[in-house]
């Protein structure tokens, strides 16, 4: 069994993808080809924002946003403690201090209570200026943007939506990657919208930031690439990846989100809840199910359950084993920590992600559920 069946996905629209790639090869327009611009238009329309700027990966996308906002020395950026490393990594990369915030135990997204407490404490200590909140749409579920917006307004801060896992999700029909002042996503192959290599995108309604982003991601260009007016990066999406994504975006929107939501429903119906905490999607929220992640009430048997699954040829993953505040790379910032993030710590010791994706078969889900249920029996 595949953890996420990308081979089957490719086979289901192989002809279209092959033709799209082949066209790029024949035209030899590998960098900044017309497909890149077309994809940006498709993405902006799908998400419902004015501007989409593609770039080399989801990490660059986050960093470029911070660069455009001029965030750096003396600034604090608040990051959920339970997420992929990159959500926090970009903050020291621009010279600012990441302050980790505990999570909501139902959704695994940033806790608005812990966030406000942490901001207040940071202001009280008086060393750093709170500038931005990184709001991660973890495992495909959008963060609580209505509440986050109130906090951001109250403290005059910006929201950076990290929608690397959230693309395709929505709240009351409004699409993920439209909630931040700037929002980003990743096209890493295993993400809800993945390409065949690395890729990323940035979304905003601000024409000023759109222009700055387009400059920052091409060597801080002015009039053109050889007129350089600021220090930027080299972060572009390849034309081949854009061509692939144009095809894949269509299928994601037309059917894959429905398919993966059906798979998640099947899991939630068949897994027994005595020993597990199943993922929760609050009313009005729609997940793109980057992961289907359960929690073991008894964390001591997680490894044994993984072994049992493995014996049956079922892959499983632990996203994430360590909260960010315990990562060695962030050791230098521990004195700024204002919340112990105990929930994030607990969740890290309990989570287990099971195989999912639009192309998982019902029989496969049944097999996973039977194995898990039998394990506890
Ligand atoms: C994958 C991921 C990123 C980074 O994306 P890359 O394209 O791999 O650089 C950032 N944040 C989150 C939450 C992610 O899952």
Tab-separated table of C-alpha atoms and ligand atoms in Angstrom:
chain	number	residue	atom	x	y	z
A	1	UNK	CA	0.000	0.000	0.000
A	2	UNK	CA	1.195	3.529	-0.750
A	3	UNK	CA	1.106	6.241	1.913
A	4	UNK	CA	-0.098	8.653	-0.766
A	5	UNK	CA	-0.695	7.096	-4.152
A	6	UNK	CA	0.987	9.492	-6.580
A	7	UNK	CA	1.626	6.776	-9.161
A	8	UNK	CA	-2.043	5.997	-9.520
A	9	UNK	CA	-2.828	9.710	-9.709
A	10	UNK	CA	-0.345	10.129	-12.566
A	11	UNK	CA	-1.711	7.113	-14.423
A	12	UNK	CA	-5.234	8.493	-14.242
A	13	UNK	CA	-4.366	11.527	-16.400
A	14	UNK	CA	-1.008	10.501	-17.837
A	15	UNK	CA	-1.731	11.503	-21.440
A	16	UNK	CA	-2.554	15.087	-20.506
A	17	UNK	CA	0.469	15.451	-18.238
A	18	UNK	CA	2.837	13.906	-20.777
A	19	UNK	CA	1.573	16.245	-23.471
A	20	UNK	CA	1.909	19.271	-21.213
A	21	UNK	CA	5.507	18.373	-20.307
A	22	UNK	CA	6.378	17.508	-23.873
A	23	UNK	CA	5.162	20.919	-25.051
A	24	UNK	CA	7.575	22.650	-22.681
A	25	UNK	CA	10.440	20.489	-23.960
A	26	UNK	CA	9.579	21.204	-27.589
A	27	UNK	CA	9.288	24.956	-26.969
A	28	UNK	CA	12.390	24.905	-24.718
A	29	UNK	CA	10.922	27.699	-22.586
A	30	UNK	CA	12.060	26.184	-19.308
A	31	UNK	CA	12.154	29.367	-17.224
A	32	UNK	CA	9.215	31.791	-16.983
A	33	UNK	CA	7.316	30.206	-19.883
A	34	UNK	CA	3.728	31.232	-20.657
A	35	UNK	CA	2.462	28.278	-18.587
A	36	UNK	CA	3.785	29.963	-15.444
A	37	UNK	CA	1.693	33.075	-16.038
A	38	UNK	CA	-1.352	31.000	-16.996
A	39	UNK	CA	-1.000	28.899	-13.858
A	40	UNK	CA	-0.740	32.026	-11.687
A	41	UNK	CA	-4.002	33.262	-13.203
A	42	UNK	CA	-5.685	29.886	-12.658
A	43	UNK	CA	-4.476	29.759	-9.047
A	44	UNK	CA	-5.527	33.317	-8.222
A	45	UNK	CA	-8.984	32.695	-9.710
A	46	UNK	CA	-9.385	29.381	-7.866
A	47	UNK	CA	-8.337	30.814	-4.504
A	48	UNK	CA	-10.240	34.049	-5.035
A	49	UNK	CA	-7.428	36.595	-4.596
A	50	UNK	CA	-6.101	39.269	-6.918
A	51	UNK	CA	-2.509	38.118	-7.246
A	52	UNK	CA	-0.611	34.853	-7.291
A	53	UNK	CA	3.172	34.786	-7.545
A	54	UNK	CA	4.739	31.353	-8.027
A	55	UNK	CA	8.182	30.564	-6.621
A	56	UNK	CA	10.617	27.713	-6.078
A	57	UNK	CA	9.070	26.077	-2.982
A	58	UNK	CA	6.813	26.631	0.010
A	59	UNK	CA	9.667	27.628	2.304
A	60	UNK	CA	10.853	30.416	0.000
A	61	UNK	CA	7.224	31.539	-0.295
A	62	UNK	CA	7.069	32.094	3.478
A	63	UNK	CA	10.436	33.801	3.610
A	64	UNK	CA	9.608	36.100	0.689
A	65	UNK	CA	6.485	37.277	2.526
A	66	UNK	CA	8.545	38.190	5.596
A	67	UNK	CA	11.100	39.956	3.391
A	68	UNK	CA	8.403	42.019	1.684
A	69	UNK	CA	7.062	43.091	5.075
A	70	UNK	CA	10.561	44.125	6.119
A	71	UNK	CA	10.465	41.847	9.138
A	72	UNK	CA	13.854	41.318	10.769
A	73	UNK	CA	16.013	42.367	13.674
A	74	UNK	CA	14.034	43.149	16.829
A	75	UNK	CA	10.787	41.688	15.495
A	76	UNK	CA	8.790	38.782	16.909
A	77	UNK	CA	6.867	36.363	14.698
A	78	UNK	CA	4.428	33.948	16.347
A	79	UNK	CA	4.418	30.397	15.045
A	80	UNK	CA	2.371	27.361	16.099
A	81	UNK	CA	4.515	24.870	17.984
A	82	UNK	CA	3.135	21.868	16.102
A	83	UNK	CA	3.938	22.118	12.389
A	84	UNK	CA	6.627	21.358	9.843
A	85	UNK	CA	9.989	22.967	10.655
A	86	UNK	CA	9.850	25.404	7.699
A	87	UNK	CA	6.961	27.400	9.257
A	88	UNK	CA	9.414	28.544	11.939
A	89	UNK	CA	12.717	28.260	10.050
A	90	UNK	CA	12.000	31.287	7.846
A	91	UNK	CA	11.749	33.623	10.843
A	92	UNK	CA	15.426	33.513	11.956
A	93	UNK	CA	16.306	33.354	8.245
A	94	UNK	CA	15.214	37.020	7.991
A	95	UNK	CA	16.762	37.909	11.366
A	96	UNK	CA	13.588	37.945	13.474
A	97	UNK	CA	12.731	35.885	16.563
A	98	UNK	CA	10.240	33.006	16.338
A	99	UNK	CA	8.020	32.653	19.385
A	100	UNK	CA	6.165	29.381	19.563
A	101	UNK	CA	2.513	29.198	20.480
A	102	UNK	CA	0.567	26.217	21.799
A	103	UNK	CA	-2.141	24.515	19.753
A	104	UNK	CA	-5.821	23.760	19.986
A	105	UNK	CA	-6.100	20.093	20.867
A	106	UNK	CA	-9.177	19.507	18.693
A	107	UNK	CA	-7.912	20.985	15.438
A	108	UNK	CA	-4.117	20.916	16.018
A	109	UNK	CA	-3.997	24.467	14.689
A	110	UNK	CA	-2.655	27.494	16.577
A	111	UNK	CA	-4.512	28.202	19.828
A	112	UNK	CA	-5.925	31.719	19.807
A	113	UNK	CA	-5.848	31.765	23.638
A	114	UNK	CA	-2.194	30.810	23.797
A	115	UNK	CA	-1.472	33.279	20.998
A	116	UNK	CA	-2.947	36.255	22.781
A	117	UNK	CA	-1.283	35.291	26.041
A	118	UNK	CA	2.060	34.988	24.259
A	119	UNK	CA	1.710	38.330	22.466
A	120	UNK	CA	0.814	40.102	25.735
A	121	UNK	CA	3.777	38.569	27.511
A	122	UNK	CA	6.111	39.557	24.654
A	123	UNK	CA	4.882	43.168	24.788
A	124	UNK	CA	5.290	43.190	28.570
A	125	UNK	CA	8.900	42.042	28.336
A	126	UNK	CA	9.505	44.954	25.944
A	127	UNK	CA	12.420	43.489	23.977
A	128	UNK	CA	10.728	42.637	20.686
A	129	UNK	CA	8.023	44.127	18.475
A	130	UNK	CA	5.227	41.671	17.624
A	131	UNK	CA	4.883	41.871	13.834
A	132	UNK	CA	3.263	38.783	12.352
A	133	UNK	CA	1.412	35.542	13.023
A	134	UNK	CA	2.170	32.450	10.948
A	135	UNK	CA	-1.162	30.637	10.767
A	136	UNK	CA	-0.670	27.085	9.500
A	137	UNK	CA	-3.536	25.110	7.926
A	138	UNK	CA	-2.276	21.897	9.458
A	139	UNK	CA	-3.055	18.541	7.809
A	140	UNK	CA	-5.381	20.365	5.365
A	141	UNK	CA	-7.651	22.082	7.887
A	142	UNK	CA	-7.772	25.905	7.752
A	143	UNK	CA	-6.807	27.696	10.972
A	144	UNK	CA	-9.394	29.794	12.864
A	145	UNK	CA	-8.987	32.914	10.780
A	146	UNK	CA	-11.933	34.882	12.116
A	147	UNK	CA	-10.479	34.854	15.625
A	148	UNK	CA	-6.934	35.282	14.365
A	149	UNK	CA	-7.921	38.374	12.402
A	150	UNK	CA	-9.346	39.995	15.542
A	151	UNK	CA	-6.114	39.386	17.421
A	152	UNK	CA	-3.995	40.631	14.508
A	153	UNK	CA	-6.073	43.824	14.294
A	154	UNK	CA	-5.975	44.370	18.041
A	155	UNK	CA	-2.159	44.217	18.167
A	156	UNK	CA	-1.550	45.721	14.728
A	157	UNK	CA	0.025	42.576	13.324
A	158	UNK	CA	0.031	40.839	9.938
A	159	UNK	CA	-1.210	37.321	9.222
A	160	UNK	CA	0.919	35.014	7.094
A	161	UNK	CA	-1.189	31.994	6.181
A	162	UNK	CA	1.019	28.941	5.668
A	163	UNK	CA	-1.281	26.954	3.401
A	164	UNK	CA	1.354	24.432	2.329
A	165	UNK	CA	-0.941	21.643	3.534
A	166	UNK	CA	-4.165	23.589	3.288
A	167	UNK	CA	-4.587	24.226	-0.436
A	168	UNK	CA	-8.104	23.222	-1.468
A	169	UNK	CA	-9.562	23.594	2.025
A	170	UNK	CA	-12.122	26.273	2.843
A	171	UNK	CA	-14.184	28.039	5.499
A	172	UNK	CA	-17.799	28.785	4.547
A	173	UNK	CA	-16.830	28.341	0.915
A	174	UNK	CA	-13.908	30.762	1.118
A	175	UNK	CA	-10.748	29.084	-0.025
A	176	UNK	CA	-7.579	28.486	1.946
A	177	UNK	CA	-4.691	30.722	0.829
A	178	UNK	CA	-7.060	33.704	0.805
A	179	UNK	CA	-7.101	34.328	4.581
A	180	UNK	CA	-3.675	35.826	5.210
A	181	UNK	CA	-2.524	39.340	4.403
A	182	UNK	CA	-0.157	37.191	2.422
A	183	UNK	CA	-0.782	33.440	2.060
A	184	UNK	CA	1.523	30.768	0.739
A	185	UNK	CA	1.426	27.194	-0.423
A	186	UNK	CA	3.823	24.428	-1.416
A	187	UNK	CA	3.661	22.137	-4.435
A	188	UNK	CA	5.946	19.499	-2.891
A	189	UNK	CA	4.723	16.245	-4.490
A	190	UNK	CA	2.875	14.917	-1.422
A	191	UNK	CA	0.923	18.115	-0.683
A	192	UNK	CA	-2.755	18.404	-1.647
A	193	UNK	CA	-1.685	20.118	-4.885
A	194	UNK	CA	1.712	18.649	-5.681
A	195	UNK	CA	3.944	18.978	-8.721
A	196	UNK	CA	6.749	16.657	-9.873
A	197	UNK	CA	9.539	18.331	-7.966
A	198	UNK	CA	9.654	21.459	-5.813
A	199	UNK	CA	7.358	24.429	-6.221
A	200	UNK	CA	5.472	27.063	-4.276
A	201	UNK	CA	3.147	30.034	-4.564
A	202	UNK	CA	2.277	33.255	-2.780
A	203	UNK	CA	-1.163	34.885	-2.724
A	204	UNK	CA	-2.192	38.437	-1.883
A	205	UNK	CA	-4.739	41.127	-2.682
A	206	UNK	CA	-2.162	43.912	-2.357
A	207	UNK	CA	-0.801	45.261	-5.642
A	208	UNK	CA	2.139	46.819	-3.783
A	209	UNK	CA	3.173	43.503	-2.226
A	210	UNK	CA	2.562	41.714	-5.519
A	211	UNK	CA	5.108	43.955	-7.200
A	212	UNK	CA	7.608	43.660	-4.389
A	213	UNK	CA	7.252	39.866	-4.345
A	214	UNK	CA	7.905	39.680	-8.085
A	215	UNK	CA	11.060	41.672	-7.537
A	216	UNK	CA	12.274	39.785	-4.464
A	217	UNK	CA	11.920	36.395	-6.133
A	218	UNK	CA	14.021	37.405	-9.160
A	219	UNK	CA	17.219	38.829	-7.615
A	220	UNK	CA	15.519	42.019	-6.411
A	221	UNK	CA	14.968	43.105	-9.985
A	222	UNK	CA	13.980	46.650	-10.937
A	223	UNK	CA	13.263	47.291	-14.601
A	224	UNK	CA	14.536	43.809	-15.443
A	225	UNK	CA	16.670	40.979	-14.112
A	226	UNK	CA	19.883	42.954	-14.770
A	227	UNK	CA	18.697	46.062	-12.975
A	228	UNK	CA	18.881	45.094	-9.306
A	229	UNK	CA	17.440	47.477	-6.761
A	230	UNK	CA	17.268	45.284	-3.652
A	231	UNK	CA	18.761	42.049	-2.323
A	232	UNK	CA	16.382	39.267	-3.239
A	233	UNK	CA	16.496	35.560	-4.006
A	234	UNK	CA	16.406	33.334	-7.039
A	235	UNK	CA	13.086	31.635	-6.498
A	236	UNK	CA	11.015	30.725	-9.543
A	237	UNK	CA	8.691	27.905	-10.507
A	238	UNK	CA	9.970	25.909	-13.502
A	239	UNK	CA	7.783	25.982	-16.617
A	240	UNK	CA	7.602	22.164	-16.580
A	241	UNK	CA	6.167	22.236	-13.054
A	242	UNK	CA	3.689	24.951	-14.028
A	243	UNK	CA	2.542	22.848	-16.987
A	244	UNK	CA	2.035	19.835	-14.691
A	245	UNK	CA	0.210	21.941	-12.102
A	246	UNK	CA	-2.195	23.406	-14.638
A	247	UNK	CA	-3.452	19.896	-15.359
A	248	UNK	CA	-3.412	18.816	-11.718
A	249	UNK	CA	-5.251	21.901	-10.420
A	250	UNK	CA	-8.164	21.114	-12.719
A	251	UNK	CA	-8.517	17.585	-11.372
A	252	UNK	CA	-8.017	18.665	-7.776
A	253	UNK	CA	-10.927	21.079	-8.099
A	254	UNK	CA	-13.159	18.815	-10.192
A	255	UNK	CA	-12.898	15.587	-8.270
A	256	UNK	CA	-9.881	14.949	-6.066
A	257	UNK	CA	-11.065	17.050	-3.116
A	258	UNK	CA	-14.356	15.134	-3.133
A	259	UNK	CA	-12.506	11.841	-3.384
A	260	UNK	CA	-10.149	12.548	-0.486
A	261	UNK	CA	-13.016	13.819	1.668
A	262	UNK	CA	-14.899	10.604	0.987
A	263	UNK	CA	-11.823	8.627	2.026
A	264	UNK	CA	-11.573	10.605	5.282
A	265	UNK	CA	-15.279	10.007	5.991
A	266	UNK	CA	-14.799	6.295	5.469
A	267	UNK	CA	-11.913	6.261	7.939
A	268	UNK	CA	-13.859	8.192	10.527
A	269	UNK	CA	-16.830	5.849	10.169
A	270	UNK	CA	-14.825	2.637	10.433
A	271	UNK	CA	-12.184	3.374	13.037
A	272	UNK	CA	-13.315	2.577	16.564
A	273	UNK	CA	-13.049	5.505	18.928
A	274	UNK	CA	-12.411	3.793	22.277
A	275	UNK	CA	-8.664	4.001	21.914
A	276	UNK	CA	-8.241	6.742	19.361
A	277	UNK	CA	-9.000	10.403	18.952
A	278	UNK	CA	-10.113	10.920	15.355
A	279	UNK	CA	-9.507	14.125	13.402
A	280	UNK	CA	-12.188	16.751	13.840
A	281	UNK	CA	-13.457	19.185	11.231
A	282	UNK	CA	-15.563	21.926	12.792
A	283	UNK	CA	-18.807	23.076	11.204
A	284	UNK	CA	-18.290	25.473	8.260
A	285	UNK	CA	-14.777	24.090	7.707
A	286	UNK	CA	-13.669	21.918	4.784
A	287	UNK	CA	-10.353	20.083	4.860
A	288	UNK	CA	-8.168	19.113	1.916
A	289	UNK	CA	-6.815	16.213	4.007
A	290	UNK	CA	-3.107	16.555	3.461
A	291	UNK	CA	-2.974	13.969	6.261
A	292	UNK	CA	-5.449	11.754	8.079
A	293	UNK	CA	-3.996	11.891	11.571
A	294	UNK	CA	-5.298	10.006	14.598
A	295	UNK	CA	-4.111	10.175	18.202
A	296	UNK	CA	-3.554	7.198	20.467
A	297	UNK	CA	-4.997	7.704	23.915
A	298	UNK	CA	-2.237	5.412	25.163
A	299	UNK	CA	0.914	6.886	23.656
A	300	UNK	CA	3.070	4.033	24.925
A	301	UNK	CA	1.735	1.636	22.290
A	302	UNK	CA	2.154	3.883	19.249
A	303	UNK	CA	5.319	2.159	18.112
A	304	UNK	CA	3.683	-1.279	18.453
A	305	UNK	CA	0.744	-0.146	16.344
A	306	UNK	CA	3.157	1.137	13.691
A	307	UNK	CA	4.938	-2.219	13.729
A	308	UNK	CA	1.648	-4.088	13.358
A	309	UNK	CA	0.685	-1.905	10.384
A	310	UNK	CA	4.098	-2.451	8.852
A	311	UNK	CA	3.741	-6.244	9.163
A	312	UNK	CA	0.608	-5.931	7.036
A	313	UNK	CA	2.406	-3.743	4.469
A	314	UNK	CA	0.649	-0.573	5.610
A	315	UNK	CA	2.844	2.547	5.801
A	316	UNK	CA	2.228	5.118	8.529
A	317	UNK	CA	4.044	8.294	9.530
A	318	UNK	CA	4.487	10.442	12.604
A	319	UNK	CA	3.785	14.083	11.799
A	320	UNK	CA	5.360	15.492	13.995
A	321	UNK	CA	7.544	13.804	16.587
A	322	UNK	CA	8.942	16.983	18.115
A	323	UNK	CA	7.319	20.348	18.765
A	324	UNK	CA	9.263	23.252	17.258
A	325	UNK	CA	10.290	24.680	20.631
A	326	UNK	CA	12.233	21.454	21.277
A	327	UNK	CA	14.092	21.499	17.957
A	328	UNK	CA	17.799	22.071	18.492
A	329	UNK	CA	17.904	24.718	15.775
A	330	UNK	CA	15.613	26.976	17.820
A	331	UNK	CA	17.566	26.571	21.057
A	332	UNK	CA	18.872	30.148	20.859
A	333	UNK	CA	15.318	31.511	21.115
A	334	UNK	CA	14.129	29.527	24.131
A	335	UNK	CA	14.372	32.525	26.478
A	336	UNK	CA	11.645	34.320	24.473
A	337	UNK	CA	9.204	31.424	24.932
A	338	UNK	CA	6.119	32.623	26.830
A	339	UNK	CA	3.982	29.479	26.878
A	340	UNK	CA	5.212	25.986	27.725
A	341	UNK	CA	3.209	24.513	24.816
A	342	UNK	CA	2.251	21.421	26.793
A	343	UNK	CA	-0.561	20.479	24.407
A	344	UNK	CA	1.781	20.471	21.427
A	345	UNK	CA	4.175	18.259	23.389
A	346	UNK	CA	1.421	15.805	24.291
A	347	UNK	CA	0.025	15.677	20.761
A	348	UNK	CA	3.497	14.976	19.344
A	349	UNK	CA	3.726	11.866	21.484
A	350	UNK	CA	0.310	10.585	20.399
A	351	UNK	CA	-0.188	11.275	16.685
A	352	UNK	CA	-0.056	8.784	13.857
A	353	UNK	CA	-0.855	9.588	10.219
A	354	UNK	CA	-2.474	6.865	8.111
A	355	UNK	CA	-2.391	6.403	4.323
A	356	UNK	CA	-4.769	8.749	2.517
A	357	UNK	CA	-5.161	10.559	-0.784
A	358	UNK	CA	-7.765	10.885	-3.510
A	359	UNK	CA	-6.705	7.593	-5.081
A	360	UNK	CA	-6.759	5.338	-2.020
A	361	UNK	CA	-9.242	2.504	-2.579
A	362	UNK	CA	-12.056	1.676	-0.176
A	363	UNK	CA	-10.610	-1.838	0.283
A	364	UNK	CA	-7.330	-0.288	1.356
A	365	UNK	CA	-9.047	1.903	3.935
A	366	UNK	CA	-10.941	-1.157	5.180
A	367	UNK	CA	-7.688	-3.037	5.583
A	368	UNK	CA	-6.103	-0.189	7.561
A	369	UNK	CA	-9.175	0.170	9.799
A	370	UNK	CA	-9.396	-3.584	10.421
A	371	UNK	CA	-5.717	-3.741	11.323
A	372	UNK	CA	-6.015	-0.789	13.698
A	373	UNK	CA	-9.264	-1.983	15.284
A	374	UNK	CA	-7.931	-5.551	15.705
A	375	UNK	CA	-4.750	-4.241	17.257
A	376	UNK	CA	-6.722	-2.671	20.090
A	377	UNK	CA	-8.997	-5.713	20.476
B	1	LIG	C1	5.757	21.400	3.291
B	1	LIG	C2	5.562	22.529	4.175
B	1	LIG	C3	6.286	23.726	4.043
B	1	LIG	C4	7.448	23.879	3.111
B	1	LIG	O1	7.187	23.610	1.774
B	1	LIG	P1	8.398	23.202	0.805
B	1	LIG	O2	7.780	23.346	-0.562
B	1	LIG	O3	8.782	21.803	1.120
B	1	LIG	O4	9.496	24.171	1.002
B	1	LIG	C5	5.990	24.774	4.875
B	1	LIG	N1	5.027	24.670	5.813
B	1	LIG	C6	4.318	23.544	5.980
B	1	LIG	C7	3.250	23.513	7.020
B	1	LIG	C8	4.572	22.430	5.185
B	1	LIG	O5	3.864	21.315	5.374
